[in-house]
mmCIF file of C-alpha atoms in Angstrom:
data_model
loop_
_atom_site.group_PDB
_atom_site.id
_atom_site.type_symbol
_atom_site.label_atom_id
_atom_site.label_comp_id
_atom_site.label_asym_id
_atom_site.label_seq_id
_atom_site.Cartn_x
_atom_site.Cartn_y
_atom_site.Cartn_z
ATOM 1 C CA ASP A 1 -5.197 -29.065 -1.472
ATOM 2 C CA THR A 2 -3.577 -25.697 -2.030
ATOM 3 C CA GLU A 3 -0.125 -24.624 -0.872
ATOM 4 C CA VAL A 4 -1.607 -21.418 0.533
ATOM 5 C CA THR A 5 -3.652 -22.115 3.655
ATOM 6 C CA GLN A 6 -6.317 -19.742 4.870
ATOM 7 C CA THR A 7 -8.157 -19.855 8.188
ATOM 8 C CA PRO A 8 -10.923 -19.818 9.103
ATOM 9 C CA LYS A 9 -12.820 -21.148 6.082
ATOM 10 C CA HIS A 10 -15.996 -19.423 7.230
ATOM 11 C CA LEU A 11 -16.522 -16.473 9.561
ATOM 12 C CA VAL A 12 -19.700 -14.788 10.732
ATOM 13 C CA MET A 13 -19.299 -11.589 12.699
ATOM 14 C CA GLY A 14 -21.270 -8.630 13.874
ATOM 15 C CA MET A 15 -20.503 -5.096 12.843
ATOM 16 C CA THR A 16 -18.893 -4.278 16.200
ATOM 17 C CA ASN A 17 -16.679 -7.361 16.398
ATOM 18 C CA LYS A 18 -12.945 -7.566 15.860
ATOM 19 C CA LYS A 19 -11.631 -10.626 14.073
ATOM 20 C CA SER A 20 -8.620 -11.648 11.998
ATOM 21 C CA LEU A 21 -8.145 -13.686 8.862
ATOM 22 C CA LYS A 22 -4.960 -15.691 8.532
ATOM 23 C CA CYS A 23 -2.952 -16.848 5.543
ATOM 24 C CA GLU A 24 0.124 -19.067 5.559
ATOM 25 C CA GLN A 25 2.481 -20.347 2.877
ATOM 26 C CA HIS A 26 5.706 -22.339 3.138
ATOM 27 C CA MET A 27 6.891 -22.040 -0.460
ATOM 28 C CA GLY A 28 9.472 -19.388 0.401
ATOM 29 C CA HIS A 29 7.447 -16.750 -1.432
ATOM 30 C CA ARG A 30 8.216 -13.160 -0.481
ATOM 31 C CA ALA A 31 5.179 -11.463 -2.021
ATOM 32 C CA MET A 32 1.717 -11.981 -0.560
ATOM 33 C CA TYR A 33 -1.652 -10.568 -1.541
ATOM 34 C CA TRP A 34 -5.160 -10.035 -0.203
ATOM 35 C CA TYR A 35 -8.119 -10.037 -2.573
ATOM 36 C CA LYS A 36 -11.844 -9.531 -2.040
ATOM 37 C CA GLN A 37 -14.273 -11.451 -4.221
ATOM 38 C CA LYS A 38 -18.021 -10.861 -4.358
ATOM 39 C CA ALA A 39 -20.361 -13.481 -5.790
ATOM 40 C CA LYS A 40 -20.142 -13.893 -9.568
ATOM 41 C CA LYS A 41 -17.387 -11.267 -9.769
ATOM 42 C CA PRO A 42 -13.626 -11.475 -10.298
ATOM 43 C CA PRO A 43 -11.189 -11.062 -7.382
ATOM 44 C CA GLU A 44 -10.310 -7.446 -6.583
ATOM 45 C CA LEU A 45 -6.863 -6.637 -5.232
ATOM 46 C CA MET A 46 -6.762 -5.087 -1.755
ATOM 47 C CA PHE A 47 -3.149 -5.232 -0.536
ATOM 48 C CA VAL A 48 0.265 -6.439 -1.666
ATOM 49 C CA TYR A 49 3.190 -7.173 0.640
ATOM 50 C CA SER A 50 6.737 -7.560 -0.590
ATOM 51 C CA TYR A 51 9.432 -8.775 1.810
ATOM 52 C CA GLU A 52 7.061 -8.136 4.723
ATOM 53 C CA LYS A 53 6.515 -4.508 3.736
ATOM 54 C CA LEU A 54 3.268 -3.077 2.398
ATOM 55 C CA SER A 55 3.786 -2.375 -1.280
ATOM 56 C CA ILE A 56 0.289 -1.684 -2.576
ATOM 57 C CA ASN A 57 -2.887 -0.539 -0.824
ATOM 58 C CA GLU A 58 -5.719 -0.234 -3.310
ATOM 59 C CA SER A 59 -7.515 2.498 -1.345
ATOM 60 C CA VAL A 60 -8.993 -0.025 1.061
ATOM 61 C CA PRO A 61 -11.032 1.388 4.014
ATOM 62 C CA SER A 62 -9.160 1.508 7.309
ATOM 63 C CA ARG A 63 -11.541 -1.017 8.891
ATOM 64 C CA PHE A 64 -9.338 -3.558 7.050
ATOM 65 C CA SER A 65 -5.833 -3.654 8.510
ATOM 66 C CA PRO A 66 -3.239 -5.983 6.981
ATOM 67 C CA GLU A 67 -0.204 -7.315 8.777
ATOM 68 C CA CYS A 68 2.729 -9.422 7.625
ATOM 69 C CA PRO A 69 4.531 -10.614 10.782
ATOM 70 C CA ASN A 70 6.986 -12.817 8.871
ATOM 71 C CA SER A 71 7.660 -14.146 5.411
ATOM 72 C CA SER A 72 5.215 -17.042 5.781
ATOM 73 C CA LEU A 73 2.260 -15.320 7.380
ATOM 74 C CA LEU A 74 -0.215 -12.689 6.298
ATOM 75 C CA ASN A 75 -3.077 -11.462 8.468
ATOM 76 C CA LEU A 76 -6.070 -9.278 7.765
ATOM 77 C CA HIS A 77 -7.500 -7.626 10.869
ATOM 78 C CA LEU A 78 -11.153 -6.683 10.682
ATOM 79 C CA HIS A 79 -12.968 -4.105 12.794
ATOM 80 C CA ALA A 80 -16.329 -2.368 12.505
ATOM 81 C CA LEU A 81 -17.145 -3.986 9.172
ATOM 82 C CA GLN A 82 -20.255 -3.219 7.160
ATOM 83 C CA PRO A 83 -22.720 -5.703 5.609
ATOM 84 C CA GLU A 84 -21.339 -4.879 2.150
ATOM 85 C CA ASP A 85 -17.981 -6.279 3.300
ATOM 86 C CA SER A 86 -19.473 -9.774 3.188
ATOM 87 C CA ALA A 87 -17.436 -11.609 0.558
ATOM 88 C CA LEU A 88 -14.829 -14.283 -0.072
ATOM 89 C CA TYR A 89 -11.394 -13.055 1.006
ATOM 90 C CA LEU A 90 -8.563 -14.668 -0.904
ATOM 91 C CA CYS A 91 -4.883 -14.752 -0.114
ATOM 92 C CA ALA A 92 -2.234 -15.371 -2.761
ATOM 93 C CA SER A 93 1.538 -15.506 -2.998
ATOM 94 C CA THR A 94 4.366 -15.298 -5.521
ATOM 95 C CA LYS A 95 8.145 -15.650 -5.277
ATOM 96 C CA ASN A 96 8.586 -11.891 -5.617
ATOM 97 C CA LEU A 97 7.336 -8.822 -7.469
ATOM 98 C CA ARG A 98 10.229 -8.630 -9.892
ATOM 99 C CA THR A 99 8.998 -10.948 -12.615
ATOM 100 C CA ALA A 100 5.521 -11.754 -13.833
ATOM 101 C CA GLN A 101 4.474 -15.190 -12.584
ATOM 102 C CA PRO A 102 1.339 -17.036 -11.511
ATOM 103 C CA GLN A 103 -0.128 -16.143 -8.173
ATOM 104 C CA HIS A 104 -0.889 -19.138 -5.951
ATOM 105 C CA PHE A 105 -4.257 -18.744 -4.246
ATOM 106 C CA GLY A 106 -5.709 -20.192 -1.096
ATOM 107 C CA ASP A 107 -9.325 -21.326 -0.943
ATOM 108 C CA GLY A 108 -10.386 -18.198 0.878
ATOM 109 C CA THR A 109 -12.353 -17.224 3.960
ATOM 110 C CA ARG A 110 -16.084 -16.776 3.425
ATOM 111 C CA LEU A 111 -16.980 -13.750 5.547
ATOM 112 C CA SER A 112 -20.537 -12.820 6.506
ATOM 113 C CA ILE A 113 -21.288 -9.585 8.351
ATOM 114 C CA LEU A 114 -24.536 -9.515 10.284
ATOM 115 C CA GLY B 1 -20.345 -11.747 -24.207
ATOM 116 C CA GLU B 2 -20.337 -9.077 -21.521
ATOM 117 C CA SER B 3 -21.653 -9.822 -18.081
ATOM 118 C CA VAL B 4 -24.582 -7.737 -16.937
ATOM 119 C CA GLY B 5 -25.209 -7.231 -13.252
ATOM 120 C CA LEU B 6 -24.872 -10.536 -11.404
ATOM 121 C CA HIS B 7 -24.947 -12.709 -14.501
ATOM 122 C CA LEU B 8 -21.741 -14.349 -15.651
ATOM 123 C CA PRO B 9 -21.393 -15.172 -19.337
ATOM 124 C CA THR B 10 -22.041 -18.894 -19.613
ATOM 125 C CA LEU B 11 -20.709 -21.427 -22.070
ATOM 126 C CA SER B 12 -22.493 -24.746 -22.176
ATOM 127 C CA VAL B 13 -20.805 -27.645 -23.992
ATOM 128 C CA GLN B 14 -21.320 -31.359 -24.401
ATOM 129 C CA GLU B 15 -18.860 -33.692 -22.741
ATOM 130 C CA GLY B 16 -16.130 -34.593 -25.194
ATOM 131 C CA ASP B 17 -16.502 -31.438 -27.273
ATOM 132 C CA ASN B 18 -13.864 -28.718 -27.411
ATOM 133 C CA SER B 19 -14.464 -25.469 -25.494
ATOM 134 C CA ILE B 20 -13.258 -21.999 -26.367
ATOM 135 C CA ILE B 21 -13.406 -19.256 -23.773
ATOM 136 C CA ASN B 22 -12.631 -15.720 -24.884
ATOM 137 C CA CYS B 23 -11.318 -12.685 -23.070
ATOM 138 C CA ALA B 24 -10.650 -9.103 -24.116
ATOM 139 C CA TYR B 25 -7.928 -7.414 -22.097
ATOM 140 C CA SER B 26 -7.616 -3.726 -21.505
ATOM 141 C CA ASN B 27 -4.010 -2.595 -21.224
ATOM 142 C CA SER B 28 -1.633 -2.472 -24.194
ATOM 143 C CA ALA B 29 1.298 -2.432 -21.750
ATOM 144 C CA SER B 30 0.364 -5.833 -20.295
ATOM 145 C CA ASP B 31 3.001 -8.410 -21.166
ATOM 146 C CA TYR B 32 1.879 -11.419 -19.153
ATOM 147 C CA PHE B 33 -1.460 -13.211 -19.160
ATOM 148 C CA ILE B 34 -2.898 -16.041 -17.102
ATOM 149 C CA TRP B 35 -5.951 -18.233 -17.123
ATOM 150 C CA TYR B 36 -7.418 -19.375 -13.826
ATOM 151 C CA LYS B 37 -10.125 -21.933 -13.082
ATOM 152 C CA GLN B 38 -12.314 -21.387 -10.028
ATOM 153 C CA GLU B 39 -14.558 -24.155 -8.781
ATOM 154 C CA SER B 40 -17.374 -23.495 -6.350
ATOM 155 C CA GLY B 41 -16.061 -22.942 -2.831
ATOM 156 C CA LYS B 42 -12.413 -22.841 -3.923
ATOM 157 C CA GLY B 43 -9.810 -20.266 -4.790
ATOM 158 C CA PRO B 44 -8.612 -19.611 -8.339
ATOM 159 C CA GLN B 45 -6.390 -22.390 -9.676
ATOM 160 C CA PHE B 46 -3.655 -21.637 -12.221
ATOM 161 C CA ILE B 47 -4.200 -23.315 -15.601
ATOM 162 C CA ILE B 48 -1.767 -21.796 -18.086
ATOM 163 C CA ASP B 49 0.087 -18.567 -18.762
ATOM 164 C CA ILE B 50 1.599 -16.808 -21.753
ATOM 165 C CA ARG B 51 3.985 -13.914 -22.238
ATOM 166 C CA SER B 52 3.523 -11.246 -24.865
ATOM 167 C CA ASN B 53 6.449 -12.501 -26.964
ATOM 168 C CA MET B 54 4.387 -15.590 -27.808
ATOM 169 C CA ASP B 55 1.049 -16.005 -29.546
ATOM 170 C CA LYS B 56 0.310 -19.590 -28.579
ATOM 171 C CA ARG B 57 1.130 -21.924 -25.740
ATOM 172 C CA GLN B 58 -0.051 -25.452 -25.124
ATOM 173 C CA GLY B 59 -0.510 -27.438 -21.970
ATOM 174 C CA GLN B 60 -2.213 -30.692 -21.211
ATOM 175 C CA ARG B 61 -5.599 -30.459 -23.011
ATOM 176 C CA VAL B 62 -5.427 -26.654 -22.901
ATOM 177 C CA THR B 63 -4.142 -24.070 -25.351
ATOM 178 C CA VAL B 64 -3.920 -20.323 -24.861
ATOM 179 C CA LEU B 65 -3.907 -17.986 -27.847
ATOM 180 C CA LEU B 66 -2.864 -14.346 -27.645
ATOM 181 C CA ASN B 67 -3.709 -11.721 -30.264
ATOM 182 C CA LYS B 68 -1.997 -8.507 -29.240
ATOM 183 C CA THR B 69 -3.312 -6.590 -32.241
ATOM 184 C CA VAL B 70 -6.882 -6.773 -30.996
ATOM 185 C CA LYS B 71 -6.016 -7.380 -27.319
ATOM 186 C CA HIS B 72 -7.710 -10.752 -27.251
ATOM 187 C CA LEU B 73 -6.936 -13.896 -25.295
ATOM 188 C CA SER B 74 -8.589 -17.276 -25.626
ATOM 189 C CA LEU B 75 -8.473 -20.579 -23.781
ATOM 190 C CA GLN B 76 -9.175 -23.755 -25.665
ATOM 191 C CA ILE B 77 -9.994 -26.925 -23.739
ATOM 192 C CA ALA B 78 -9.870 -30.150 -25.706
ATOM 193 C CA ALA B 79 -12.260 -33.033 -24.998
ATOM 194 C CA THR B 80 -14.080 -31.137 -22.255
ATOM 195 C CA GLN B 81 -14.927 -33.206 -19.183
ATOM 196 C CA PRO B 82 -17.488 -32.690 -16.393
ATOM 197 C CA GLY B 83 -14.585 -31.833 -14.072
ATOM 198 C CA ASP B 84 -13.867 -28.820 -16.260
ATOM 199 C CA SER B 85 -17.124 -27.194 -15.110
ATOM 200 C CA ALA B 86 -16.088 -24.013 -13.299
ATOM 201 C CA VAL B 87 -15.713 -20.268 -13.732
ATOM 202 C CA TYR B 88 -12.710 -19.307 -15.845
ATOM 203 C CA PHE B 89 -10.950 -15.976 -15.410
ATOM 204 C CA CYS B 90 -8.325 -14.414 -17.599
ATOM 205 C CA ALA B 91 -5.904 -12.001 -15.957
ATOM 206 C CA GLU B 92 -3.291 -9.549 -17.201
ATOM 207 C CA ASN B 93 -0.383 -8.106 -15.282
ATOM 208 C CA GLY B 94 -1.034 -4.493 -16.242
ATOM 209 C CA ASN B 95 2.687 -3.745 -15.893
ATOM 210 C CA TYR B 96 2.025 -0.504 -14.088
ATOM 211 C CA GLY B 97 5.225 1.282 -13.100
ATOM 212 C CA GLY B 98 7.225 -1.896 -13.616
ATOM 213 C CA SER B 99 5.513 -3.684 -10.736
ATOM 214 C CA GLN B 100 4.477 -7.225 -11.470
ATOM 215 C CA GLY B 101 2.275 -7.366 -8.420
ATOM 216 C CA ASN B 102 -1.014 -6.266 -9.925
ATOM 217 C CA LEU B 103 -3.148 -8.862 -11.619
ATOM 218 C CA ILE B 104 -6.184 -7.438 -13.363
ATOM 219 C CA PHE B 105 -8.892 -10.046 -13.716
ATOM 220 C CA GLY B 106 -11.456 -10.255 -16.484
ATOM 221 C CA LYS B 107 -15.143 -10.691 -15.692
ATOM 222 C CA GLY B 108 -15.120 -14.495 -15.907
ATOM 223 C CA THR B 109 -16.980 -17.107 -17.921
ATOM 224 C CA LYS B 110 -18.907 -19.989 -16.422
ATOM 225 C CA LEU B 111 -18.323 -23.261 -18.244
ATOM 226 C CA SER B 112 -21.022 -25.922 -17.863
ATOM 227 C CA VAL B 113 -20.326 -29.373 -19.236
ATOM 228 C CA LYS B 114 -23.315 -31.559 -20.041
ATOM 229 C CA PRO B 115 -22.723 -35.319 -19.648
#
């Protein structure tokens, strides 16, 4: 079991649907991350939040909309996705951005776009 | 070796043997390095880390070696077990603009352990 919980584990959606991915951690971490991982590839950073504020956006298309409503929760809102957006979406957290430290990952949401 | 297209470099070892997984990193400014293990259907799991002021660090059955001169990182697993079968990623912190938030992952190596 990981200390970062992601829901749902699997999601199938059409290109016109709106859905959200959720991530939760109760370690008191104040930095949270979204990654996208395609099969047989490394995770690619999408967004970084620090103290509930967006710190890094790696030029992600606007059909992905992150939200950090409080220090424990991170959402990724999805709208009008494309088939190439099918991937494993990983959430991670660290205590902060000030010092280099391991990121704690959830087990991801497997997203399939029809 | 380098991955080509959808093919991950693969290391196949016999149970009980030692494994060495190699990684070349890209940024001379990186000062923190991590190894992650990712099993099928799971997220990356932290194994061991090392800072640039060290060249070796040991954990339980694992050792990480850092050669800053040639920008090379390796993970050694002693007495490899079937449960070690997974994809292993190295990652560097990049240290861009002082932010520690960016982890840059290497391409990954698939370790297969034969019983």
